[in-house]
């Protein structure tokens, strides 16, 4: 286990495959300058979000947890022409940074950042019949991860891709007796996904500049279909 090696490999991959452009670099700089925590997806993860959005032909993308809009930029770049991202963020300061970064990236027209507790804004989206979303990226408070998965299914359709960040946490997910609400919530999310009749899923461990973590990747399946 050598985190400095993981970071050097990420740098190698970024230099060859994910050369960040000015808008992404500016977004990272502005987020740091505004004092946001350094927890955005990495460039290789962001590029994977863009590729998965493109592979899904996504026209409607839902993100839970905008922070400074770094992952949001990648998702929006993966949209089909005329598509839209709705990104949900609790903290108005984070949302303001995200909106400025999206504007600078030329993506203001195809992204809406909605401020509020996601459980409230998700309920509002359901009332407004804003779905169905083609892709949902869950990356907010980990204690409510299971609720967000259930909302993603409600706001999705058969074939919707659901991606959940931070499901391994350096192996802390194994701590069955943890009192940490993030770990309790993550373990509950695995239970919900495992038992859900409309989800087929896997999870992949990752290492890189953010250490050892992982993504859960799920697809909404037709009622009665085998997982
Ligand atoms: N997806 C971002 C990182 C998100 S960090 C990226 O990769 O660039 C998690 C974000 O979730 C933080 O901005 C935090 O303010 C937000 N958050 C925390 N609790 C929330 C809640 N209840 N509803 C909506 N957003 C929440
Ligand atoms: C944290 C949150 C994240 O979404 C992440 O990717 C890494 C760390 C955190 O709250 O510590
Ligand atoms: Mg995350």
Coordinates of N, CA and C and ligand atoms in Angstrom, one line a residue:
X1 N 0.9 -1.2 0.0 CA 0.0 0.0 0.0 C 0.9 1.2 0.0
X2 N 0.9 2.0 -1.1 CA 1.8 3.1 -1.2 C 1.0 4.3 -1.9
X3 N 0.3 5.1 -1.0 CA -0.5 6.2 -1.6 C 0.2 7.1 -2.5
X4 N 1.5 7.3 -2.2 CA 2.3 8.2 -3.1 C 2.4 7.6 -4.5
X5 N 2.5 6.3 -4.6 CA 2.6 5.6 -5.9 C 1.2 5.7 -6.6
X6 N 0.1 5.6 -5.8 CA -1.2 5.7 -6.4 C -1.4 7.1 -7.1
X7 N -0.8 8.1 -6.3 CA -0.9 9.5 -6.9 C -0.1 9.7 -8.1
X8 N 1.1 9.1 -8.1 CA 2.0 9.2 -9.3 C 1.4 8.5 -10.5
X9 N 0.7 7.4 -10.2 CA 0.1 6.7 -11.3 C -1.1 7.6 -11.9
X10 N -1.8 8.2 -10.9 CA -2.9 9.1 -11.4 C -2.3 10.2 -12.3
X11 N -1.2 10.7 -11.8 CA -0.6 11.8 -12.6 C -0.2 11.3 -14.0
X12 N 0.3 10.1 -14.1 CA 0.7 9.5 -15.4 C -0.6 9.3 -16.3
X13 N -1.6 8.8 -15.7 CA -2.9 8.7 -16.4 C -3.5 10.0 -16.9
X14 N -3.4 11.0 -16.0 CA -3.9 12.3 -16.3 C -3.1 12.9 -17.5
X15 N -1.8 12.8 -17.4 CA -1.0 13.4 -18.4 C -1.2 12.8 -19.8
X16 N -1.6 11.5 -19.8 CA -1.8 10.9 -21.1 C -3.2 10.9 -21.6
X17 N -4.2 10.8 -20.7 CA -5.6 10.6 -21.1 C -6.5 11.7 -20.7
X18 N -6.2 12.5 -19.7 CA -7.2 13.4 -19.1 C -6.6 14.8 -18.9
X19 N -5.9 15.3 -20.0 CA -5.4 16.6 -19.8 C -6.5 17.6 -19.5
X20 N -6.5 18.1 -18.3 CA -7.6 19.0 -17.9 C -7.4 20.3 -18.7
X21 N -8.5 20.9 -19.1 CA -8.5 22.1 -19.8 C -8.6 23.3 -18.9
X22 N -8.6 24.5 -19.4 CA -8.6 25.7 -18.6 C -9.8 25.8 -17.7
X23 N -10.9 25.4 -18.2 CA -12.2 25.5 -17.4 C -12.1 24.6 -16.1
X24 N -11.6 23.4 -16.3 CA -11.5 22.5 -15.2 C -10.5 22.9 -14.2
X25 N -9.3 23.4 -14.7 CA -8.3 23.9 -13.8 C -8.8 25.1 -13.1
X26 N -9.5 26.0 -13.8 CA -10.0 27.2 -13.1 C -11.1 26.8 -12.0
X27 N -11.9 25.8 -12.3 CA -12.9 25.3 -11.3 C -12.2 24.8 -10.1
X28 N -11.1 24.0 -10.3 CA -10.4 23.5 -9.1 C -9.7 24.6 -8.3
X29 N -9.2 25.6 -9.0 CA -8.5 26.7 -8.4 C -9.5 27.6 -7.6
X30 N -10.7 27.9 -8.2 CA -11.7 28.7 -7.6 C -12.3 28.0 -6.4
X31 N -12.4 26.7 -6.5 CA -13.0 25.9 -5.4 C -12.1 26.0 -4.2
X32 N -10.8 25.8 -4.4 CA -9.8 25.9 -3.3 C -9.7 27.3 -2.8
X33 N -9.8 28.3 -3.6 CA -9.7 29.7 -3.2 C -10.9 30.0 -2.3
X34 N -12.0 29.4 -2.6 CA -13.2 29.7 -1.8 C -13.3 28.8 -0.5
X35 N -12.2 28.0 -0.3 CA -12.2 27.3 1.0 C -13.0 26.0 0.9
X36 N -13.4 25.5 -0.2 CA -14.1 24.3 -0.3 C -13.2 23.1 0.0
X37 N -13.7 22.0 0.6 CA -12.9 20.9 0.9 C -12.4 20.2 -0.4
X38 N -11.2 19.6 -0.3 CA -10.6 19.0 -1.5 C -11.1 17.6 -1.7
X39 N -12.4 17.5 -2.0 CA -13.0 16.1 -2.1 C -13.7 15.9 -3.4
X40 N -13.5 16.7 -4.4 CA -14.1 16.5 -5.7 C -13.6 15.2 -6.3
X41 N -14.3 14.7 -7.3 CA -13.8 13.5 -8.0 C -12.5 13.9 -8.6
X42 N -11.6 12.9 -8.8 CA -10.4 13.1 -9.5 C -10.6 13.3 -11.0
X43 N -9.6 13.8 -11.7 CA -9.8 13.9 -13.2 C -10.1 12.6 -13.9
X44 N -9.4 11.5 -13.5 CA -9.7 10.2 -14.2 C -11.1 9.8 -13.9
X45 N -11.6 10.0 -12.7 CA -13.0 9.7 -12.3 C -14.0 10.6 -13.1
X46 N -13.6 11.9 -13.1 CA -14.5 12.8 -13.9 C -14.7 12.4 -15.3
X47 N -13.5 12.1 -15.9 CA -13.6 11.7 -17.3 C -14.4 10.4 -17.5
X48 N -14.4 9.5 -16.5 CA -15.2 8.3 -16.6 C -16.7 8.7 -16.4
X49 N -17.0 9.7 -15.6 CA -18.4 10.1 -15.6 C -18.8 10.7 -16.9
X50 N -18.0 11.4 -17.6 CA -18.3 11.9 -18.9 C -18.6 10.8 -19.9
X51 N -17.7 9.8 -19.9 CA -17.8 8.7 -20.8 C -19.0 7.9 -20.5
X52 N -19.4 7.7 -19.3 CA -20.6 6.9 -18.9 C -21.8 7.7 -19.3
X53 N -21.8 9.0 -19.2 CA -23.0 9.8 -19.6 C -23.1 9.6 -21.1
X54 N -22.0 9.7 -21.8 CA -22.1 9.6 -23.3 C -22.5 8.2 -23.7
X55 N -22.0 7.2 -23.1 CA -22.4 5.8 -23.4 C -23.9 5.6 -23.1
X56 N -24.4 6.3 -22.1 CA -25.9 6.1 -21.8 C -26.7 7.0 -22.7
X57 N -26.1 7.9 -23.5 CA -26.9 8.8 -24.3 C -27.7 9.7 -23.4
X58 N -27.2 10.1 -22.3 CA -28.0 10.8 -21.3 C -28.4 12.2 -21.8
X59 N -29.7 12.4 -21.6 CA -30.3 13.8 -21.8 C -30.7 14.4 -20.5
X60 N -31.0 13.6 -19.5 CA -31.3 14.2 -18.2 C -30.4 13.5 -17.2
X61 N -29.6 14.3 -16.5 CA -28.7 13.8 -15.5 C -29.0 14.5 -14.2
X62 N -29.1 13.7 -13.1 CA -29.3 14.2 -11.7 C -28.0 13.9 -10.9
X63 N -27.5 15.0 -10.3 CA -26.4 14.9 -9.4 C -26.8 15.3 -8.0
X64 N -26.4 14.5 -7.0 CA -26.7 14.8 -5.6 C -25.4 15.2 -4.9
X65 N -25.1 16.4 -4.7 CA -23.9 16.9 -4.1 C -23.0 17.6 -5.1
X66 N -23.2 18.9 -5.3 CA -22.4 19.7 -6.3 C -21.0 20.1 -5.9
X67 N -20.9 20.4 -4.7 CA -19.6 21.1 -4.2 C -19.3 22.2 -5.1
X68 N -18.1 22.3 -5.7 CA -17.8 23.4 -6.6 C -18.1 23.1 -8.1
X69 N -18.8 22.1 -8.3 CA -19.2 21.8 -9.7 C -18.2 21.1 -10.6
X70 N -17.2 20.5 -9.9 CA -16.1 19.8 -10.8 C -16.7 18.6 -11.4
X71 N -17.3 17.7 -10.7 CA -18.0 16.5 -11.3 C -19.1 17.0 -12.2
X72 N -19.8 18.1 -11.8 CA -20.9 18.6 -12.6 C -20.4 18.9 -14.1
X73 N -19.3 19.6 -14.1 CA -18.7 19.9 -15.5 C -18.5 18.7 -16.3
X74 N -17.9 17.6 -15.7 CA -17.7 16.4 -16.5 C -19.0 15.8 -16.9
X75 N -20.0 15.8 -16.0 CA -21.3 15.2 -16.4 C -22.0 16.0 -17.5
X76 N -21.9 17.3 -17.4 CA -22.6 18.1 -18.4 C -21.9 18.0 -19.7
X77 N -20.6 17.7 -19.7 CA -19.9 17.5 -21.0 C -20.3 16.2 -21.7
X78 N -20.9 15.3 -20.9 CA -21.3 14.0 -21.4 C -22.7 14.0 -21.9
X79 N -23.4 15.1 -21.7 CA -24.8 15.2 -22.2 C -25.0 15.2 -23.7
X80 N -26.1 14.6 -24.1 CA -26.5 14.7 -25.5 C -26.8 16.2 -25.7
X81 N -26.7 16.6 -27.0 CA -27.1 18.0 -27.3 C -28.5 18.3 -26.8
X82 N -28.7 19.4 -26.2 CA -30.0 19.8 -25.7 C -30.3 19.2 -24.3
X83 N -29.4 18.4 -23.8 CA -29.7 17.8 -22.5 C -29.5 18.7 -21.3
X84 N -29.8 18.2 -20.1 CA -29.7 19.1 -18.9 C -29.3 18.3 -17.7
X85 N -28.5 18.9 -16.8 CA -28.1 18.4 -15.5 C -28.8 19.2 -14.5
X86 N -29.4 18.5 -13.5 CA -29.9 19.1 -12.3 C -28.9 18.6 -11.2
X87 N -28.3 19.6 -10.5 CA -27.3 19.2 -9.4 C -27.8 19.8 -8.1
X88 N -28.0 19.0 -7.1 CA -28.5 19.3 -5.8 C -27.5 19.6 -4.8
X89 N -27.6 20.7 -4.1 CA -26.5 21.1 -3.1 C -27.1 21.8 -1.9
X90 N -26.7 21.4 -0.7 CA -27.2 21.9 0.5 C -26.7 23.3 0.8
X91 N -25.4 23.5 0.6 CA -24.7 24.7 1.0 C -24.8 25.8 0.0
X92 N -25.4 26.9 0.3 CA -25.6 28.0 -0.7 C -24.2 28.5 -1.2
X93 N -23.2 28.5 -0.3 CA -21.9 29.0 -0.7 C -21.2 28.0 -1.7
X94 N -21.4 26.7 -1.5 CA -20.9 25.8 -2.5 C -21.6 26.0 -3.8
X95 N -22.9 26.1 -3.7 CA -23.7 26.3 -5.0 C -23.3 27.5 -5.8
X96 N -23.0 28.6 -5.1 CA -22.5 29.8 -5.7 C -21.2 29.6 -6.5
X97 N -20.3 28.8 -5.8 CA -19.0 28.5 -6.5 C -19.3 27.6 -7.7
X98 N -20.1 26.6 -7.5 CA -20.4 25.7 -8.6 C -21.0 26.5 -9.8
X99 N -22.0 27.4 -9.5 CA -22.6 28.1 -10.6 C -21.6 29.0 -11.4
X100 N -20.7 29.6 -10.6 CA -19.7 30.5 -11.3 C -18.7 29.6 -12.1
X101 N -18.4 28.4 -11.6 CA -17.5 27.5 -12.3 C -18.2 27.0 -13.6
X102 N -19.4 26.7 -13.5 CA -20.2 26.2 -14.7 C -20.3 27.3 -15.7
X103 N -20.6 28.5 -15.2 CA -20.7 29.7 -16.1 C -19.4 29.8 -16.9
X104 N -18.3 29.8 -16.2 CA -16.9 30.0 -16.8 C -16.6 28.9 -17.8
X105 N -17.2 27.7 -17.5 CA -17.0 26.5 -18.4 C -18.0 26.6 -19.6
X106 N -18.8 27.6 -19.7 CA -19.8 27.7 -20.8 C -20.9 26.7 -20.7
X107 N -21.2 26.3 -19.4 CA -22.2 25.2 -19.3 C -23.5 25.7 -18.5
X108 N -23.5 27.1 -18.3 CA -24.6 27.6 -17.4 C -26.0 27.2 -17.9
X109 N -26.2 27.2 -19.3 CA -27.5 26.9 -19.8 C -27.9 25.5 -19.7
X110 N -27.0 24.6 -19.6 CA -27.4 23.2 -19.5 C -27.3 22.6 -18.1
X111 N -27.1 23.4 -17.1 CA -27.0 22.9 -15.7 C -27.9 23.8 -14.8
X112 N -28.7 23.2 -13.9 CA -29.4 23.9 -12.9 C -28.9 23.4 -11.5
X113 N -28.3 24.3 -10.7 CA -27.9 23.9 -9.3 C -29.0 24.4 -8.4
X114 N -29.6 23.4 -7.7 CA -30.7 23.7 -6.8 C -30.3 23.6 -5.3
X115 N -30.5 24.6 -4.6 CA -30.0 24.7 -3.2 C -31.1 24.1 -2.3
X116 N -30.7 23.3 -1.3 CA -31.6 22.7 -0.3 C -31.1 21.4 0.1
X117 N -31.7 20.9 1.2 CA -31.4 19.5 1.6 C -31.9 18.6 0.5
X118 N -31.1 17.6 0.1 CA -31.5 16.8 -1.1 C -32.8 16.1 -0.9
X119 N -33.1 15.6 0.4 CA -34.3 14.9 0.6 C -35.5 15.8 0.2
X120 N -35.4 17.1 0.4 CA -36.5 18.1 0.1 C -36.5 18.4 -1.4
X121 N -35.3 18.6 -2.0 CA -35.3 18.9 -3.4 C -35.6 17.7 -4.3
X122 N -35.3 16.5 -3.8 CA -35.7 15.3 -4.5 C -37.2 15.2 -4.5
X123 N -37.8 15.4 -3.4 CA -39.3 15.3 -3.3 C -39.9 16.4 -4.2
X124 N -39.3 17.6 -4.3 CA -39.8 18.6 -5.2 C -39.7 18.2 -6.6
X125 N -38.6 17.5 -7.0 CA -38.4 17.1 -8.4 C -39.5 16.0 -8.7
X126 N -39.8 15.2 -7.8 CA -40.9 14.2 -8.0 C -42.2 14.9 -8.2
X127 N -42.5 15.9 -7.4 CA -43.8 16.6 -7.6 C -43.8 17.3 -8.9
X128 N -42.7 17.8 -9.3 CA -42.6 18.5 -10.6 C -42.5 17.6 -11.8
X129 N -42.5 16.3 -11.6 CA -42.3 15.3 -12.6 C -41.1 15.6 -13.5
X130 N -40.0 15.9 -12.8 CA -38.8 16.4 -13.5 C -38.0 15.2 -14.2
X131 N -38.3 14.0 -13.8 CA -37.6 12.8 -14.4 C -38.3 12.4 -15.7
X132 N -38.0 11.2 -16.2 CA -37.1 10.3 -15.6 C -35.6 10.7 -16.0
X133 N -34.7 10.5 -15.0 CA -33.3 10.8 -15.3 C -32.7 9.5 -15.9
X134 N -31.7 9.8 -16.8 CA -31.0 8.7 -17.5 C -29.8 8.3 -16.7
X135 N -29.3 9.2 -15.9 CA -28.1 8.9 -15.1 C -28.2 9.7 -13.8
X136 N -27.9 9.0 -12.7 CA -27.9 9.7 -11.4 C -26.5 9.5 -10.7
X137 N -25.9 10.6 -10.3 CA -24.6 10.5 -9.6 C -24.8 10.9 -8.1
X138 N -24.6 10.0 -7.2 CA -24.9 10.3 -5.8 C -23.6 10.5 -5.1
X139 N -23.4 11.7 -4.5 CA -22.1 12.1 -3.9 C -22.3 13.2 -2.9
X140 N -23.3 13.0 -1.9 CA -23.6 14.0 -0.9 C -23.3 13.4 0.5
X141 N -24.1 13.7 1.4 CA -23.9 13.2 2.8 C -24.1 11.7 2.8
X142 N -23.1 11.0 3.3 CA -23.1 9.5 3.2 C -24.1 8.9 4.1
X143 N -24.5 9.6 5.2 CA -25.5 9.0 6.1 C -26.8 8.7 5.4
X144 N -27.1 9.5 4.3 CA -28.4 9.3 3.6 C -28.3 8.6 2.3
X145 N -27.1 8.0 2.1 CA -26.9 7.4 0.8 C -28.0 6.4 0.4
X146 N -28.5 5.6 1.3 CA -29.5 4.6 1.0 C -30.8 5.3 0.5
X147 N -31.2 6.4 1.2 CA -32.4 7.2 0.8 C -32.2 7.7 -0.6
X148 N -31.0 8.2 -0.9 CA -30.7 8.8 -2.3 C -30.8 7.7 -3.3
X149 N -30.3 6.5 -3.0 CA -30.5 5.4 -4.0 C -32.0 5.1 -4.2
X150 N -32.8 5.1 -3.2 CA -34.2 4.9 -3.4 C -34.9 6.0 -4.2
X151 N -34.4 7.2 -3.9 CA -34.9 8.3 -4.8 C -34.5 8.2 -6.2
X152 N -33.3 7.8 -6.4 CA -32.8 7.6 -7.8 C -33.6 6.6 -8.6
X153 N -34.1 5.5 -7.9 CA -34.9 4.6 -8.6 C -36.3 5.2 -8.9
X154 N -36.8 5.9 -7.9 CA -38.1 6.6 -8.1 C -38.1 7.6 -9.2
X155 N -37.0 8.3 -9.4 CA -36.9 9.3 -10.4 C -36.2 8.8 -11.7
X156 N -36.0 7.5 -11.8 CA -35.4 6.9 -12.9 C -36.4 6.1 -13.8
X157 N -35.9 5.3 -14.6 CA -36.7 4.4 -15.5 C -35.8 3.2 -15.7
X158 N -36.4 2.2 -16.3 CA -35.6 1.0 -16.7 C -34.5 1.4 -17.5
X159 N -33.3 1.0 -17.2 CA -32.1 1.4 -17.9 C -31.3 2.5 -17.3
X160 N -31.8 3.2 -16.3 CA -31.1 4.3 -15.7 C -29.9 3.8 -15.0
X161 N -28.8 4.6 -15.2 CA -27.5 4.3 -14.6 C -27.4 5.1 -13.3
X162 N -27.0 4.4 -12.2 CA -26.9 5.0 -10.9 C -25.4 4.8 -10.4
X163 N -24.7 5.9 -10.1 CA -23.3 5.8 -9.7 C -23.2 6.4 -8.3
X164 N -22.6 5.7 -7.4 CA -22.5 6.2 -6.0 C -21.0 6.3 -5.6
X165 N -20.6 7.5 -5.2 CA -19.2 7.7 -4.9 C -18.9 7.3 -3.4
X166 N -17.7 6.9 -3.1 CA -17.2 6.8 -1.7 C -17.9 5.6 -0.9
X167 N -18.0 4.5 -1.6 CA -18.6 3.3 -0.9 C -17.6 2.4 -0.3
X168 N -16.3 2.7 -0.3 CA -15.4 1.8 0.3 C -14.6 2.4 1.5
X169 N -14.2 3.7 1.3 CA -13.6 4.5 2.4 C -12.5 3.7 3.1
X170 N -11.5 3.4 2.3 CA -10.3 2.7 2.8 C -10.6 1.5 3.6
X171 N -11.7 0.8 3.2 CA -12.1 -0.4 3.9 C -13.0 -0.2 5.1
X172 N -13.2 1.0 5.5 CA -14.1 1.3 6.7 C -15.5 0.7 6.5
X173 N -15.9 0.5 5.3 CA -17.2 -0.1 5.0 C -17.3 -1.5 5.7
X174 N -16.2 -2.1 6.0 CA -16.3 -3.4 6.7 C -16.7 -3.3 8.1
X175 N -16.6 -2.1 8.7 CA -16.8 -2.0 10.1 C -18.3 -2.1 10.5
X176 N -18.8 -3.3 10.7 CA -20.2 -3.5 11.0 C -20.7 -2.8 12.3
X177 N -19.8 -2.6 13.2 CA -20.2 -2.0 14.5 C -19.8 -0.5 14.5
X178 N -19.5 0.1 13.4 CA -19.1 1.5 13.4 C -20.3 2.4 13.9
X179 N -19.9 3.5 14.6 CA -20.9 4.5 15.0 C -20.8 5.7 14.1
X180 N -19.9 5.7 13.1 CA -19.8 6.7 12.1 C -21.0 6.7 11.2
X181 N -21.8 7.8 11.2 CA -23.0 7.7 10.4 C -22.8 7.5 8.9
X182 N -21.6 8.0 8.5 CA -21.2 7.8 7.0 C -21.1 6.3 6.7
X183 N -20.5 5.6 7.7 CA -20.3 4.1 7.5 C -21.6 3.4 7.6
X184 N -22.3 3.7 8.6 CA -23.6 3.1 8.9 C -24.5 3.3 7.6
X185 N -24.5 4.6 7.1 CA -25.3 4.9 5.9 C -24.8 4.2 4.7
X186 N -23.5 4.0 4.5 CA -23.0 3.3 3.3 C -23.4 1.9 3.4
X187 N -23.2 1.3 4.6 CA -23.6 -0.2 4.7 C -25.1 -0.4 4.5
X188 N -25.9 0.6 4.9 CA -27.3 0.5 4.7 C -27.6 0.6 3.2
X189 N -26.9 1.4 2.5 CA -27.0 1.6 1.0 C -26.8 0.2 0.3
X190 N -25.7 -0.5 0.8 CA -25.5 -1.8 0.2 C -26.6 -2.7 0.4
X191 N -27.2 -2.7 1.6 CA -28.3 -3.6 2.0 C -29.5 -3.2 1.1
X192 N -29.8 -1.9 0.9 CA -30.9 -1.5 0.1 C -30.7 -2.0 -1.4
X193 N -29.5 -1.8 -1.9 CA -29.2 -2.2 -3.3 C -29.4 -3.7 -3.4
X194 N -28.8 -4.4 -2.5 CA -28.8 -5.9 -2.6 C -30.2 -6.4 -2.6
X195 N -31.1 -5.8 -1.8 CA -32.5 -6.3 -1.7 C -33.4 -5.7 -2.7
X196 N -32.9 -4.7 -3.5 CA -33.9 -4.0 -4.4 C -34.2 -4.8 -5.6
X197 N -35.6 -5.0 -5.8 CA -36.0 -5.8 -7.0 C -35.7 -5.1 -8.3
X198 N -35.5 -3.8 -8.3 CA -35.3 -3.0 -9.6 C -33.8 -2.7 -9.8
X199 N -32.9 -3.2 -9.1 CA -31.5 -2.9 -9.3 C -30.6 -4.1 -9.5
X200 N -29.7 -3.9 -10.5 CA -28.6 -4.8 -10.8 C -27.4 -4.0 -10.5
X201 N -26.4 -4.5 -9.7 CA -25.3 -3.7 -9.3 C -24.0 -4.4 -9.1
X202 N -23.0 -3.6 -9.2 CA -21.7 -4.0 -8.7 C -21.0 -2.9 -8.0
X203 N -19.8 -3.1 -7.4 CA -19.0 -2.0 -6.9 C -17.6 -2.3 -7.2
X204 N -16.8 -1.3 -7.5 CA -15.4 -1.4 -7.9 C -14.6 -0.6 -6.9
X205 N -13.6 -1.2 -6.3 CA -12.6 -0.5 -5.5 C -11.7 0.3 -6.3
X206 N -11.3 1.5 -5.8 CA -10.3 2.3 -6.6 C -9.2 2.7 -5.7
X207 N -8.0 3.0 -6.3 CA -7.0 3.7 -5.6 C -6.5 4.8 -6.5
X208 N -6.0 5.9 -5.9 CA -5.5 7.0 -6.7 C -5.2 8.1 -5.7
X209 N -5.2 9.4 -6.3 CA -4.8 10.5 -5.4 C -5.7 10.8 -4.3
X210 N -6.9 10.2 -4.2 CA -7.8 10.3 -3.1 C -7.7 9.1 -2.2
X211 N -6.7 8.2 -2.4 CA -6.6 7.1 -1.5 C -7.4 5.9 -2.0
X212 N -7.8 5.0 -1.1 CA -8.5 3.8 -1.4 C -10.0 4.0 -1.2
X213 N -10.8 3.9 -2.2 CA -12.2 4.1 -2.1 C -12.9 3.3 -3.1
X214 N -14.1 3.7 -3.6 CA -14.8 2.9 -4.6 C -16.1 3.5 -5.0
X215 N -16.6 3.0 -6.2 CA -17.9 3.4 -6.7 C -18.8 2.2 -6.7
X216 N -20.1 2.4 -6.4 CA -21.1 1.5 -6.7 C -21.8 1.9 -8.0
X217 N -22.0 0.9 -8.8 CA -22.6 1.2 -10.2 C -23.8 0.3 -10.3
X218 N -25.0 0.9 -10.6 CA -26.2 0.1 -10.6 C -27.0 0.5 -11.9
X219 N -27.8 -0.4 -12.3 CA -28.7 -0.2 -13.4 C -30.1 -0.5 -13.0
X220 N -31.1 0.3 -13.3 CA -32.5 0.0 -13.0 C -32.9 -1.0 -14.0
X221 N -33.4 -2.1 -13.5 CA -33.9 -3.2 -14.4 C -35.4 -3.2 -14.5
X222 N -36.0 -3.9 -15.5 CA -37.4 -3.9 -15.6 C -38.1 -4.7 -14.5
X223 N -39.3 -4.4 -14.1 CA -39.9 -5.1 -13.0 C -39.9 -6.6 -13.4
X224 N -39.5 -7.4 -12.4 CA -39.5 -8.9 -12.7 C -38.3 -9.4 -13.4
X225 N -37.4 -8.5 -13.9 CA -36.2 -9.0 -14.6 C -35.2 -9.6 -13.6
X226 N -34.4 -10.5 -14.1 CA -33.4 -11.0 -13.1 C -32.2 -10.0 -13.0
X227 N -31.7 -9.9 -11.8 CA -30.6 -9.0 -11.5 C -29.3 -9.5 -12.1
Ligands
LIG1 N1 -19.7 15.8 -6.6 C1 -18.7 16.8 -6.1 C2 -18.3 16.6 -4.7 C3 -19.5 16.6 -3.7 S1 -18.9 16.8 -2.0 C4 -17.5 16.7 -7.0 O1 -17.0 15.5 -7.2 O2 -17.0 17.6 -7.5 C5 -20.4 16.6 -1.2 C6 -21.4 17.8 -1.3 O3 -22.6 17.4 -0.8 C7 -20.9 19.0 -0.5 O4 -20.9 20.2 -1.3 C8 -22.0 19.1 0.6 O5 -22.3 20.5 0.9 C9 -23.2 18.5 -0.1 N2 -24.2 18.0 0.8 C10 -24.1 17.5 2.1 N3 -25.3 17.2 2.6 C11 -26.2 17.5 1.7 C12 -27.6 17.4 1.6 N4 -28.3 16.9 2.6 N5 -28.3 17.7 0.5 C13 -27.6 18.2 -0.6 N6 -26.2 18.3 -0.6 C14 -25.6 18.0 0.5
LIG2 C1 -15.6 13.1 1.5 C2 -16.7 13.2 0.7 C3 -16.6 12.8 -0.6 O1 -17.7 12.9 -1.5 C4 -15.5 12.3 -1.1 O2 -15.4 11.9 -2.4 C5 -14.4 12.2 -0.3 C6 -14.4 12.6 1.0 C7 -15.7 13.5 2.9 O3 -16.8 14.0 3.3 O4 -14.8 13.4 3.7
LIG3 MG1 -17.4 11.9 -3.3

